[in-house]
XYZ file of C-alpha atoms in Angstrom:
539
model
C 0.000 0.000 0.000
C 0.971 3.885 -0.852
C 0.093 7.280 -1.245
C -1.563 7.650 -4.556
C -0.127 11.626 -3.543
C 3.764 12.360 -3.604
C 3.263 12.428 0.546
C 5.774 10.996 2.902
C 4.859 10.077 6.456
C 7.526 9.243 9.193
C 7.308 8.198 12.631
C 10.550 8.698 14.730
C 12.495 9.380 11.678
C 11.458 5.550 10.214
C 9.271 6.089 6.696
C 6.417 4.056 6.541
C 4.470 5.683 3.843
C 4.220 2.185 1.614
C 2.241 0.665 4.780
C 0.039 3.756 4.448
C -3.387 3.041 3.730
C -4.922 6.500 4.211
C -4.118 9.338 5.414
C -5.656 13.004 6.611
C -4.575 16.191 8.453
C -6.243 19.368 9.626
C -4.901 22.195 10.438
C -6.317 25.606 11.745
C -5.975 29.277 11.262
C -5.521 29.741 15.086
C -3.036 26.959 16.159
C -1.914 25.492 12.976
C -1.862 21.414 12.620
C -4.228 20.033 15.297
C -4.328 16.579 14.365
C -2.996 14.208 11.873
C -4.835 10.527 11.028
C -3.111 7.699 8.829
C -4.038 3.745 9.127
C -1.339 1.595 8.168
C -1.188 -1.945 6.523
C -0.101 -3.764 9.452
C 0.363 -7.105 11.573
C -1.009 -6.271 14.797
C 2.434 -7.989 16.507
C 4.664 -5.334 14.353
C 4.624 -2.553 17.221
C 8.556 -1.391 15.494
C 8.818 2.309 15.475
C 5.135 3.104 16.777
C 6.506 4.748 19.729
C 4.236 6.965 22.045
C 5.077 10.437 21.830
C 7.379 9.568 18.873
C 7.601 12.580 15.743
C 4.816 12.418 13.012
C 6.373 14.306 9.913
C 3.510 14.428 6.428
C 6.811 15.668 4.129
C 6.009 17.008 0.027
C 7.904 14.375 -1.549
C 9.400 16.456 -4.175
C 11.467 18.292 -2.384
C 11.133 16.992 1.239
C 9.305 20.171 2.971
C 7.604 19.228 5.993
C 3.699 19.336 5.513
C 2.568 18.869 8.646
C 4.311 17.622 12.389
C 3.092 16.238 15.079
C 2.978 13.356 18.076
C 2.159 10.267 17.911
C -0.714 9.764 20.276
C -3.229 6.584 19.864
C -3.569 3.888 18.272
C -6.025 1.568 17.149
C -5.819 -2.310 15.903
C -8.168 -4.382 14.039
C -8.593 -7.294 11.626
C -10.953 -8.650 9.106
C -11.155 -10.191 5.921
C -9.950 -7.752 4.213
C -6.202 -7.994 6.609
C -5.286 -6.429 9.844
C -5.031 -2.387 10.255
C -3.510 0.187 12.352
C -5.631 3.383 12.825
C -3.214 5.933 14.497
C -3.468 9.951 15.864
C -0.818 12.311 15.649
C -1.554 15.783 18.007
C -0.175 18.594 15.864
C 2.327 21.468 17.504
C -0.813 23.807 18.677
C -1.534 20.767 21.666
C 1.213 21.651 22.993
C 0.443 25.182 23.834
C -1.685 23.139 26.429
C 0.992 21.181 28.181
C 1.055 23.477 31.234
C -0.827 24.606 33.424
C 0.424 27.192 36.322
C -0.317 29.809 37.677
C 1.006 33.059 36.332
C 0.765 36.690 36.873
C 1.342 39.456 34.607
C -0.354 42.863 35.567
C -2.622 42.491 39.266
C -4.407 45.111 40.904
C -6.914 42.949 42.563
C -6.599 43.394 46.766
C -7.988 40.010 47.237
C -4.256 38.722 46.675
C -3.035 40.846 49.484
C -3.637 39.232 52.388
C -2.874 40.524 56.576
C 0.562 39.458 57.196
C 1.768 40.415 60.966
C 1.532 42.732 63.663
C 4.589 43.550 65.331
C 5.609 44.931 68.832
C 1.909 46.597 69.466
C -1.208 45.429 70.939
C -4.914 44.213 68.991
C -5.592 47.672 68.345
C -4.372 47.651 64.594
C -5.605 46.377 61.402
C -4.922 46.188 58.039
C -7.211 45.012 55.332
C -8.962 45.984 52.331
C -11.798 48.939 52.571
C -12.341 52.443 51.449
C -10.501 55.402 53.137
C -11.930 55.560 56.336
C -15.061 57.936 56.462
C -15.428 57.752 52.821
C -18.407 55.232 51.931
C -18.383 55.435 48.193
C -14.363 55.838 47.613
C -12.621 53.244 45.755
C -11.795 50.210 47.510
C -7.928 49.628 48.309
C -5.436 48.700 51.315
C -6.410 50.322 54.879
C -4.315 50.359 57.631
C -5.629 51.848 60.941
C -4.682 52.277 64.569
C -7.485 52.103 67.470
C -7.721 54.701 69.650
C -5.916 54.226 73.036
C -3.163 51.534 71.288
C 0.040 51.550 72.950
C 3.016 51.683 70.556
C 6.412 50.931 71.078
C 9.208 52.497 68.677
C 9.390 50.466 65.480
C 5.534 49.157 66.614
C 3.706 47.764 63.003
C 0.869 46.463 61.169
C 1.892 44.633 57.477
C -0.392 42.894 54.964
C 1.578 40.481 52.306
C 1.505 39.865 48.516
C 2.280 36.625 47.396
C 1.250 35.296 44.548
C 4.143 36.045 42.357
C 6.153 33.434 44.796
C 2.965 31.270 44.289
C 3.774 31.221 40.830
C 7.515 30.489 40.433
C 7.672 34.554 39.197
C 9.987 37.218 40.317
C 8.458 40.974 41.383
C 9.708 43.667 38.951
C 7.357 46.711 40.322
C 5.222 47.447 42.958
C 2.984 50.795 42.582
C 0.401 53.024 45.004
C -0.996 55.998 45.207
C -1.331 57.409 49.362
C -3.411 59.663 51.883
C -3.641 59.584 55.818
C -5.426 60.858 58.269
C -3.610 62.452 60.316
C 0.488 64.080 59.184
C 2.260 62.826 61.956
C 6.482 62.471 61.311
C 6.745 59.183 63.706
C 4.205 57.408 61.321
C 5.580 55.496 58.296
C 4.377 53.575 55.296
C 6.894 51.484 53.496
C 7.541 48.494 51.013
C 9.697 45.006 52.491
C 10.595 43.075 49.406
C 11.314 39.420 50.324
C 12.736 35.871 48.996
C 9.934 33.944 49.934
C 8.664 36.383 52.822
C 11.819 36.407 54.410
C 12.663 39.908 55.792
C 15.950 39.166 56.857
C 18.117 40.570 53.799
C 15.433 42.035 52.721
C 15.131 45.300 50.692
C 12.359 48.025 52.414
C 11.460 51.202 50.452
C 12.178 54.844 51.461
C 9.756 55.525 54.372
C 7.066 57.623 53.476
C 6.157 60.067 56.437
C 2.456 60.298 56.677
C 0.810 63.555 55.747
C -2.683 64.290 54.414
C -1.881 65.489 51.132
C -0.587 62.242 50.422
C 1.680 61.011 47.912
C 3.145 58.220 45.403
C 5.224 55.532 45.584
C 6.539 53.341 42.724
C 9.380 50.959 43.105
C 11.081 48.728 40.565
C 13.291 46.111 40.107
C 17.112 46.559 40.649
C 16.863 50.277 40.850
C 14.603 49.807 44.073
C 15.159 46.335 45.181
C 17.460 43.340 44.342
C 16.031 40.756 41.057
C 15.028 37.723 42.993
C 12.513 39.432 45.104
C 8.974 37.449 45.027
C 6.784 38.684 48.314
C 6.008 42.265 48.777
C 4.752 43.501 51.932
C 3.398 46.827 52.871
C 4.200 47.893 56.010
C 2.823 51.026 58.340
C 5.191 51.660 61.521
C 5.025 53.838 63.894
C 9.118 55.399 64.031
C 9.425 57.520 66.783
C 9.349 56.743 70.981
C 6.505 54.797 73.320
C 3.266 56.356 72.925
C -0.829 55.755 73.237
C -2.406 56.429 69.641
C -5.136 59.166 70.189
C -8.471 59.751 68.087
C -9.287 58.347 65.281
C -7.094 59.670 62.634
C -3.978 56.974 62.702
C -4.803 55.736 59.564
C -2.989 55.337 56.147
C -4.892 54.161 52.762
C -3.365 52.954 49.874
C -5.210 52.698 46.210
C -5.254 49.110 44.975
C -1.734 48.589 44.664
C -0.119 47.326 41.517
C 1.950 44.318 41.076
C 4.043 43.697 38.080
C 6.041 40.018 37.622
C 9.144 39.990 36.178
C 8.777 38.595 32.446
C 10.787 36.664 30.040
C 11.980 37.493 26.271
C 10.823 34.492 23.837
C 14.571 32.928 24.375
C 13.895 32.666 28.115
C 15.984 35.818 29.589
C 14.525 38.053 32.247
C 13.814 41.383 31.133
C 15.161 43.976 33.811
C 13.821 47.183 31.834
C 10.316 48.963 30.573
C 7.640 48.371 33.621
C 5.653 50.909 33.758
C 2.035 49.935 35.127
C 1.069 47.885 31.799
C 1.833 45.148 29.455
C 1.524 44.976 25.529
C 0.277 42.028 23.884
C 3.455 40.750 22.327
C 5.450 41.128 25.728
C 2.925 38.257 27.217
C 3.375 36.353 24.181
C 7.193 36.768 24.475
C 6.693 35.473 27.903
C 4.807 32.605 27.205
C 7.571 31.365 24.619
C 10.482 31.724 27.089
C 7.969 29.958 30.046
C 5.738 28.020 29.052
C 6.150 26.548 25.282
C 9.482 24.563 25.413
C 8.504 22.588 22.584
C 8.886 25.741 19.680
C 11.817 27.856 18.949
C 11.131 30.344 20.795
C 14.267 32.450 19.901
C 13.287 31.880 16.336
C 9.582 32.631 16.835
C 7.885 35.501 14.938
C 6.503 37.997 17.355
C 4.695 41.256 15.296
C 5.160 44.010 18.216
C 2.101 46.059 16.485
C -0.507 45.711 19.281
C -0.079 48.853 21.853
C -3.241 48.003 23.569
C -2.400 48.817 27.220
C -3.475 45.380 29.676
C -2.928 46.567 33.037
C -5.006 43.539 34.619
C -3.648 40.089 33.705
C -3.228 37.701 36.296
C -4.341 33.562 36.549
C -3.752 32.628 40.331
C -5.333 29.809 40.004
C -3.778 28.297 37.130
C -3.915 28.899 33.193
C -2.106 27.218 30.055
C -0.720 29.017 27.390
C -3.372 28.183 25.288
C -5.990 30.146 27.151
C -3.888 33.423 27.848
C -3.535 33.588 23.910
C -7.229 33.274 23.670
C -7.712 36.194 26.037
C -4.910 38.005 24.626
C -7.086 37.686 21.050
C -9.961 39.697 22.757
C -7.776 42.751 22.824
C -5.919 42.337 20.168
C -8.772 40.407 17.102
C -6.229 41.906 14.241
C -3.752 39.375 15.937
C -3.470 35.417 15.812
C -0.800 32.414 17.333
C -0.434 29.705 14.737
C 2.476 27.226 14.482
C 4.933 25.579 11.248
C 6.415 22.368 11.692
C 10.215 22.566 12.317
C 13.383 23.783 10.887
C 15.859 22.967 13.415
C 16.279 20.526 16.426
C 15.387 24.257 18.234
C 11.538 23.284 17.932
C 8.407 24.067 16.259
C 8.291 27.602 14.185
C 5.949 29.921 16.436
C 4.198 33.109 15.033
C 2.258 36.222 16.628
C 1.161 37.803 13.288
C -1.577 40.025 12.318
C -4.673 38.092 9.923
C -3.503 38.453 6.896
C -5.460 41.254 4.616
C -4.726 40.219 1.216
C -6.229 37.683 -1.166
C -3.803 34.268 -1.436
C -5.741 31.857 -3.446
C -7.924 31.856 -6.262
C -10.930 29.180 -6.337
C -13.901 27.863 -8.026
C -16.825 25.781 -7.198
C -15.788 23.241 -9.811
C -15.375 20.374 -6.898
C -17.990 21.302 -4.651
C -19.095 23.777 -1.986
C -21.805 24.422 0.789
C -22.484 28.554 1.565
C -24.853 28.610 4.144
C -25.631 32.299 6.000
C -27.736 33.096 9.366
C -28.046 36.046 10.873
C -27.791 34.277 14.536
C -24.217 35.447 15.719
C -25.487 39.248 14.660
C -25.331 41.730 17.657
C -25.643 45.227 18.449
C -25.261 45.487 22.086
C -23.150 43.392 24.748
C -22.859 43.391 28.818
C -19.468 42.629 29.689
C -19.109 40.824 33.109
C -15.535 41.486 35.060
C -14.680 41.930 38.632
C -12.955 44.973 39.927
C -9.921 45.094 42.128
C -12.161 44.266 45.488
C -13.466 41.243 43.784
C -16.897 42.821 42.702
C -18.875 41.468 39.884
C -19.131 44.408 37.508
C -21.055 44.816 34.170
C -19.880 47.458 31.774
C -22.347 47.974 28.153
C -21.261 48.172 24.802
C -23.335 49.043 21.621
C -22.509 49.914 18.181
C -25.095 50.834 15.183
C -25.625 47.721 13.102
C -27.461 48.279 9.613
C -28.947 44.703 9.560
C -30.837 44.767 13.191
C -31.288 48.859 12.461
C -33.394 48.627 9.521
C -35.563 46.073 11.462
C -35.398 48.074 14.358
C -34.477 44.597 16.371
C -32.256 44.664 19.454
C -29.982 41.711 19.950
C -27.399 41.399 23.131
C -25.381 39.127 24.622
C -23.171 38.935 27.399
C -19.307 37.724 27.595
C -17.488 37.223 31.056
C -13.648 38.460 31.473
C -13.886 37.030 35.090
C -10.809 39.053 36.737
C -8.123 37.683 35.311
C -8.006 40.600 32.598
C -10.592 42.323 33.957
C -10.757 46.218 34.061
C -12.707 48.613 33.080
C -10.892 49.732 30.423
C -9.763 45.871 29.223
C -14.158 45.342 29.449
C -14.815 48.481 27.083
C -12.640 47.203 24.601
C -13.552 43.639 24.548
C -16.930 44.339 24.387
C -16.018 46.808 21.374
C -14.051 43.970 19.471
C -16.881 41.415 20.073
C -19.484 44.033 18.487
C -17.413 44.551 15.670
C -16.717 41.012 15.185
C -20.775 40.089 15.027
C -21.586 43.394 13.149
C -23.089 41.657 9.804
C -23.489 37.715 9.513
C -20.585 35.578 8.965
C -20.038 34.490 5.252
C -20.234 30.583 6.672
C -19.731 27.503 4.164
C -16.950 24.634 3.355
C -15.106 24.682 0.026
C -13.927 22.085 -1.452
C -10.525 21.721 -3.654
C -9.421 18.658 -5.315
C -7.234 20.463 -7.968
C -4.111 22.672 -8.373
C -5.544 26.800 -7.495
C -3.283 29.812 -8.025
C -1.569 30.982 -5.472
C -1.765 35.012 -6.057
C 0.949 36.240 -4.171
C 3.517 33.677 -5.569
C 2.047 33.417 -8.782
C 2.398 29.232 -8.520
C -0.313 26.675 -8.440
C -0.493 24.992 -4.859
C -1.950 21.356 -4.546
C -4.799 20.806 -2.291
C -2.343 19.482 0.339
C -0.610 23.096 0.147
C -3.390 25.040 1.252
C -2.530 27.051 4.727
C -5.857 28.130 7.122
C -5.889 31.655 7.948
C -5.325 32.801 4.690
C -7.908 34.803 2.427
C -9.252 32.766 -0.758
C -11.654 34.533 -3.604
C -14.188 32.142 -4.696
C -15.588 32.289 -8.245
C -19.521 31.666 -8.705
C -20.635 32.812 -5.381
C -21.795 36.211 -4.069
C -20.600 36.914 -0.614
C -23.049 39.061 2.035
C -21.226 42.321 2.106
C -18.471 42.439 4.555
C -14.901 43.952 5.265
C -13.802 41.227 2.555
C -16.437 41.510 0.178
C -17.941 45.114 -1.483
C -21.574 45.569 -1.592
C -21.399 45.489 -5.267
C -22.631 42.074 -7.191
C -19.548 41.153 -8.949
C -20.092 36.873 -8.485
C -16.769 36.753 -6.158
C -16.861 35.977 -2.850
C -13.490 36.492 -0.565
C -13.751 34.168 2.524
C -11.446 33.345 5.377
C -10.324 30.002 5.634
C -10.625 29.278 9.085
C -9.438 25.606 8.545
C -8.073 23.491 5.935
C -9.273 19.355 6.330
C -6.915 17.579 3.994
C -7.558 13.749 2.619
C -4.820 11.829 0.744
C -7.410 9.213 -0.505
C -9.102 12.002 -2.502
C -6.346 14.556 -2.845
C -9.184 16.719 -1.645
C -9.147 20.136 1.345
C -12.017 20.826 2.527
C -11.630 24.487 3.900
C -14.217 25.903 6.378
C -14.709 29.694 5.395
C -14.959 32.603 7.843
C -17.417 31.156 10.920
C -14.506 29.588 13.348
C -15.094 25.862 13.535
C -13.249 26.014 16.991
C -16.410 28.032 18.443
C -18.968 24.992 18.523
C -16.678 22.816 20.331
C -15.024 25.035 22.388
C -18.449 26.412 23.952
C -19.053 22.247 24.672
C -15.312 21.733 26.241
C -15.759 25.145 28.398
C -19.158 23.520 30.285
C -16.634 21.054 31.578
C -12.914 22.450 31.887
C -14.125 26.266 32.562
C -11.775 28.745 34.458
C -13.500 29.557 37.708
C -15.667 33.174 36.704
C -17.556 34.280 39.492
């Protein structure tokens, strides 16, 4: 048995393509290969070379590029009349953006990781905990630390509360940030910063005291200018600095807004980056991160990474654990002109990662000639959407969005929905423009359908025909025969061209035939069924 395609298949470097009976692949415009099927002509005692785990390469025989990669994963083993027959699974490159899950932090300004640490030297008569300044009832939550009346302080007397989830994560602290006010401006009270190894204070690194005062003031610290790299608890501390005393009234307070925490991140080869915090995060610096972190298995050194996104994320934080997978996914709300999507190999350095922009121009020319479905509903059509999040105290918070749509307009029809950022990337700011991006993403219905391609189609940027096997997802194909609902793509004009996304490409060797699903995400239908059992915790 053979390919009747030039194909090659290898598993752990050993050919095998003249046991191949069939043979498929898919791969996707977010992700790249997913999956890759063969069955093989087999005895079922023959188990030589069909290691778990081992490398699945689908090569172009004439001229040995590399088609699609991936692991070898399960197996299958029958026999009839007709012989006996392996049916085998290969995960592509984009399951392995799943391989860990940790916690990580980015960006946090949400108090309920600071938790009351210790109170030192004094009596029960201080506190420190989250709450609005003190007499305010409607202020913004953050940090409070107060002193009861009639307390007896010693010098060097103090209250702390503790952040700790960067040491929770296996992360470093590269900036810690507040804004100030007290009660009462008083020289022998103090509010400072302890940065820690692992809550530690001996060796420790404390901030310059800030006297307390009612005007108030700022404090921003970070890493080696302030305190030492290697630092992963930050306390903040109020002490009283001065001799024995009796605190008096009720004005020995301090507030602090919801302070924020900044981890140290990686470049995509895995080096700490010492430089640039400033209070936020751009897209392609998390995506950097994840590379030198979390994705072992791709070059990250090598990896494309467009730096075009300057959306500001100043909340991005998983405490309770996240794979890379699903920070991308979030990281797509912000960014929807972006996309992750992986190559097989070059090099023993891993897979080829990219963080690219969609691409905008038309890449293959089509027909109908071998088949096609086109369907269209107006169902994923919105014009208004309540975005849940949760604020820095924890709060459930809903923030609306709505933009003009001419279909629902004319019909004078309201349809909304609502989409949940839960709080780890939840701000206002990060909810206003996720809600924006969703709108414009369901502003007129999606140009759905398969197409199918048995033959040779131009490729218009290189000028070549591409076999059906050639065919990459995410690119932008112009259909002959078909008239496309008017969308960024497609001109309102009736021209019998229809420009589609192809959101994935399903190829079969046994019919030399892609089947490319156009423009609605195939991913969407089964991810909504995997999230009702494997959901994030969203309160």
């Amino acid at each position: 048995m053979s390919l009747a395609v030039p194909l090659t298949v290898t598993v752990g470097g050993v050919d095998i393509t003249r046991e191949i009976q069939s043979m498929s692949f898919r791969k996707e415009a977010i992700g790249g290969v997913r999956s890759i099927a063969f069955s093989l002509s087999r005895s079922l005692t023959d188990l030589n070379g069909l290691d778990p785990l081992a490398k699945v390469v689908v090569s172009d025989g004439r001229n040995a590029m590399p088609i699609a990669e991936g692991r070898f994963s399960d197996s299958g083993r029958s026999a009839d009349a007709s012989g006996q027959r392996w049916d085998c699974v290969a995960f592509g490159p984009a399951q392995h953006a799943s391989d860990i899950t940790t916690p990580l932090i980015y960006v946090d300004t949400s108090l309920e990781g600071w938790v009351f640490h210790v109170i030192e030297l004094s009596g029960a008569g201080a506190t420190f905990q989250a709450s609005a300044a003190p007499g305010v009832t409607a202020g913004l939550q953050g940090l409070v630390a107060a002193w009861e009346d009639g307390t007896l302080v010693a010098t060097n007397s103090a209250v702390s509360i503790r952040y700790s989830r960067i040491m929770d994560a296996g992360m470093k602290v590269a900036r810690l940030a507040y804004n100030w006010g007290a009660g009462v401006t008083a020289a022998g009270w103090v509010l400072e910063a302890i940065y820690s190894t692992d809550g530690n204070w001996a060796g420790s690194d404390v901030g310059t005291p800030d006297a307390f005062n009612v005007a108030g003031g700022t404090r921003a610290a970070v890493v080696v200018t302030n305190f030492a790299n290697g630092r992963n608890v930050a306390d903040i501390r109020t002490r009283w600095n001065a001799g024995a005393a009796t605190v008096t009234g009720s004005t020995t307070w301090v507030y602090t807004t919801p302070p924020q925490v900044e981890a140290l991140r990686l470049n995509k080869s895995g080096v700490e980056v010492t430089t640039g915090y400033a209070g936020f995060i751009y897209p392609h610096q998390i995506v950097e991160d994840l590379l030198g972190r979390l994705l072992p298995e791709f070059d990250g050194a090598g990896a494309t990474v467009n730096q075009g996104s300057t959306f500001p994320i100043t909340q991005m934080a998983y405490p309770d654990g996240v794979t890379a997978t699903q920070v991308l996914e979030d990281l797509m709300g912000f960014a929807p002109a972006y996309r992750w999507y992986t190559l097989p190999s070059a090099s023993d350095a891993g897979y080829r990662f990219a963080w690219e922009p969609w691409p905008a121009e038309v890449r293959y020319e089509a027909t109908l000639d071998d088949g096609g479905s086109f369907p269209l509903s107006t169902q994923n059509v919105y014009n208004e959407v309540i975005v849940l999040w949760r604020d820095e105290a924890g709060r459930t918070r809903t923030t609306e969005r709505t933009l003009a749509c001419a279909l629902l307009d004319k019909h004078s029809l309201i349809r909304k929905t609502m989409i949940n950022l839960g709080s780890e990337a939840g701000t206002l700011a990060q909810a206003q423009a996720a809600g924006d991006n969703f709108l414009a993403a369901h502003n007129v219905p999606q140009n759905s359908g398969t197409l199918s391609v048995a033959r040779p189609i131009r490729d218009v940027i290189t000028g070549a025909m591409v076999n059906p096997w050639e065919l990459e997802a995410g690119e932008l194909v112009r259909v002959q025969g078909i008239e496309a609902y008017p969308d960024a793509f497609n001109a309102s004009a009736n021209d019998g061209l229809g420009v589609f996304r192809i959101h994935a490409v399903d190829y079969n060797a046994e019919e030399n035939m892609a089947t490319l699903a156009l423009d609605s995400d195939p991913r969407e239908t089964e991810d909504k069924l995997v999230a009702l059992t494997n959901q994030r915790t969203r309160a």
